[in-house]
Amino acid sequence: MKPVHSFVVTANLPKRIAKIKELAYNYWWCWNSDAREIFIRINRQLWEEVNHNPVLLINKVSHETLQKLSEQADFTSFLDYIHDKFTQYMHSQTWFKTKHPANQGAIAYFSPEYGINESFPNYSGGLGVLAGDHIKSASDLGLPLVGIGLLYQQGYFRQHLTQNGWQNELYNYNDFFSMPLTLIRDDHDNPIVISVDMPYGKAFAQIWKLNVGRTFIYFLDTNIEENTNDEYRNISDQLYGGDRETRIQQEIMLGIGGMRALEAMGIHPDVVHINEGHAAFALLERTRIFMNKYRLDFRQAKSLTKASSVFTTHTPVPAGNEAFNLDRMEIYFADYYKLLGLNKEEFLGFGQIGDFNPNESFSMTVLGLKMTSFHNGVSKLHGIVSRKMWHKLWNCFPEDEVPIHGLTNGVHTTTWVAREFAELYDRYLSPSWRNDTDNQDIWNHIHSIPSEEIWREKQRRRIRLVLFARNYLQTKQKNMLPPDQLGKVGEYLNPDALTIGFARRFATYKRALLLFKNMDRLKKILTNPDFPVQIVIAGKAHPHDTAGKEVIQGIIQRVRQYGLERHIVFLEDYDMVIARMMVKGCDIWLNNPIRPQEASGTSGMKAAINGTLNLSVLDGWWDEGFNGTNGFAIGFGEEHDNTPEMEIVESEMIYDIMETVIVPMFYKRPQNRVPEEWVAYMKNSIATNAGLFSTQRMVKEYTEKFYIPAYAKFNELSANMAENARSLQSWKEKIRNEWKNVEVMQVDCDKSIEYYVGKRIQVKTTVALGHLNPEDVLVQVYYGSVDHHGELKDAIYEPLHHVKSDGIYHHYEGSYLCPDTGTQGFTVRVLPKHSLLVDPAELYLCKWA
């Protein structure tokens, strides 16, 4: 039976404690442990039951309880203290306003998922948690950044394991009115509704706002009555759910709908950052907006979009990059590309490596790369992998000059550090570490912490993890346990044993079974009565990933087969709660992917700031984080095909490291006290990783390398009704039309009997430029060592200077210092040059001698 009328009822807070509501509707509390305490004091048991959702908490607490709290002096004084702290945070001077006061236009950050807190299930894993940490650090630093996402009615699936270890998926409905969300309304108090065109009419969405400190995230929700078509109503139903039709609809709504939502709210971003290809359609819509606003054609407007947009790719595996077949693209965009003034072939070519190819799918990553000037992978190694993956887009450039940078991820330190460790850092490093987390000078003082104190806090965190795991198994996971084990959970895990954590998405390339290749040897390691070892595992497989589900089942069945239930536990339904408990409470964080398929791997960074030592393949962030005294490496950075033989080799490496290094070091305790060598590794891990791999460092790096230059290009190109965007596009067309006439005609250098390191090599060249002018090009000498294939390697370049012209022939001269011994060589190249270009490679053109 449906109601005639419906309305939302919220708690009526007594005036004395009404400010709780302001705190509840801002996720600032989730990275401030004393602020979190205010909600725990209301009702600790209920706080756990509502999964740490403060809005639902105060809605469920009785009015009588709230009235009593308002009359308790200790509660109200603590609330006043927290609220004052919050107010001070919200209005204090920030790094961005101090460093870049002139750049206050909005930065729009698009992501398909956001992991802010477990009470807001809008994430599936690392990509979403990274986006959440990015938002939190943007707030801390004061960036004028807004997030854009989709509001999923059921979020990501909840994992339930059967007794035989098979993963089933459960989907719970989210009540948005019981979350810290605010529906965006217009001046007449009506919800703002935007629309995008779909094959069967318009799909509509309303907009919700989430406060994360100083930063807002706006979410689009399609489950509204304006969508009479159930298919469109369900667009924002599940994160990564549905079929291929659902996926393209979600990405159209996120990208095109997201830009329209910003416009509808009067937010006109100067800079757009696309976090992974799922949101790349936003770049097309932004271009359409510029076309209308400045009366430009598509390519003129695209110059403005490209110069002020950032694209981050997270996927080092070609198959992991989103792509749609051309028939589906034609169905969804037949009318849209006409709005852009493009024909089908021109439009579809923006998602393909070269020009239009009827047999090539439309790649969202290629669209993101082609429509932006600032590109990055998420670690230094991933930058190298990405340059190799997408070299064909810039095929006339050397691979190392493909303009995809390696900007390494980080983690939001105060979200992920254990309270016990945070208090240690306050005492010995000073509380300034909280606001200056990327300051290496602060972290160098970690060695001043007495070993006894840091070891004592790590032991406490391990005990908390063991108690949490036992309770979790007895309450939330009891249906998975065989009947003969139900009464023995209190004996699971040993609070004093070396504890290894493995928690991640169960994709096959992450090789979760590597540790379980030789069960007899593993059992011997785990059950050593003098030096016991135990393992805590968590993670989900994608609902469509049967192989990943089989891995989970294989682990659980092997544990039972070898009677290792007390030594290995699998915690189902991995979320941010379990993640926090594990990275804080484990002693070792295991990661053994196939190198180089781990783009970054931020869970290991979270472990490191809590003194948990990484044991990992040298992939992703650990390739640059490991130094030999701050954790352990599996292998030496080799890359190979993942054959069964190599899996056995690397699994044996793990057993060897555990038996000969890790276990002896952990249990080497003179007079049964502190394992000094182990603690030294813990301190080194914190000192070398905490500052370097923080999102504060990461967001500052995005700001200085990408956002500020993008601001500058936007202002240059949009001024005077985008006059420079028109002239830049006119110049680009001239370059493309004339490039066939550009040729390096002759190259000379001073001949010498003797060459030596540091000798200056004089170079002269003559180039034909057709109807181009010397001002239109860069001419460079490109030099380095010559390998056994006769190719230049590790090459660098120097400019050559124009000295004279004879008609279409232009003469250049310059020099460089001979850099090394052995066979050396050089060549000459010509590149387009314009002051408004972000990078000379932007036109994908280069002419070589």
Tab-separated table of N, CA and C in Angstrom, residues 19 31 125 196 305 447 487 598 757 798:
chain	number	residue	atom	x	y	z
A	19	LYS	N	24.164	22.005	17.733
A	19	LYS	CA	25.340	22.060	16.854
A	19	LYS	C	25.863	20.665	16.490
A	31	TRP	N	38.166	12.201	10.191
A	31	TRP	CA	39.622	12.184	10.329
A	31	TRP	C	40.082	12.986	11.554
A	125	GLY	N	36.746	0.116	-3.892
A	125	GLY	CA	38.119	-0.233	-3.546
A	125	GLY	C	39.048	0.952	-3.647
A	196	VAL	N	19.922	14.348	-19.451
A	196	VAL	CA	20.787	14.011	-20.583
A	196	VAL	C	19.952	13.178	-21.554
A	305	THR	N	39.233	23.472	-23.746
A	305	THR	CA	39.035	22.310	-22.862
A	305	THR	C	40.354	21.592	-22.610
A	447	HIS	N	62.815	8.745	15.011
A	447	HIS	CA	63.776	7.921	15.753
A	447	HIS	C	63.934	8.365	17.202
A	487	GLY	N	32.250	-22.912	18.279
A	487	GLY	CA	32.628	-22.734	19.681
A	487	GLY	C	34.100	-22.484	19.902
A	598	GLU	N	50.396	-3.635	-10.919
A	598	GLU	CA	49.879	-2.873	-9.787
A	598	GLU	C	50.205	-1.412	-10.030
A	757	VAL	N	84.438	13.040	-22.957
A	757	VAL	CA	83.328	13.516	-22.142
A	757	VAL	C	83.527	14.994	-21.835
A	798	GLU	N	68.858	19.587	-26.796
A	798	GLU	CA	69.190	20.997	-26.624
A	798	GLU	C	68.619	21.769	-27.800
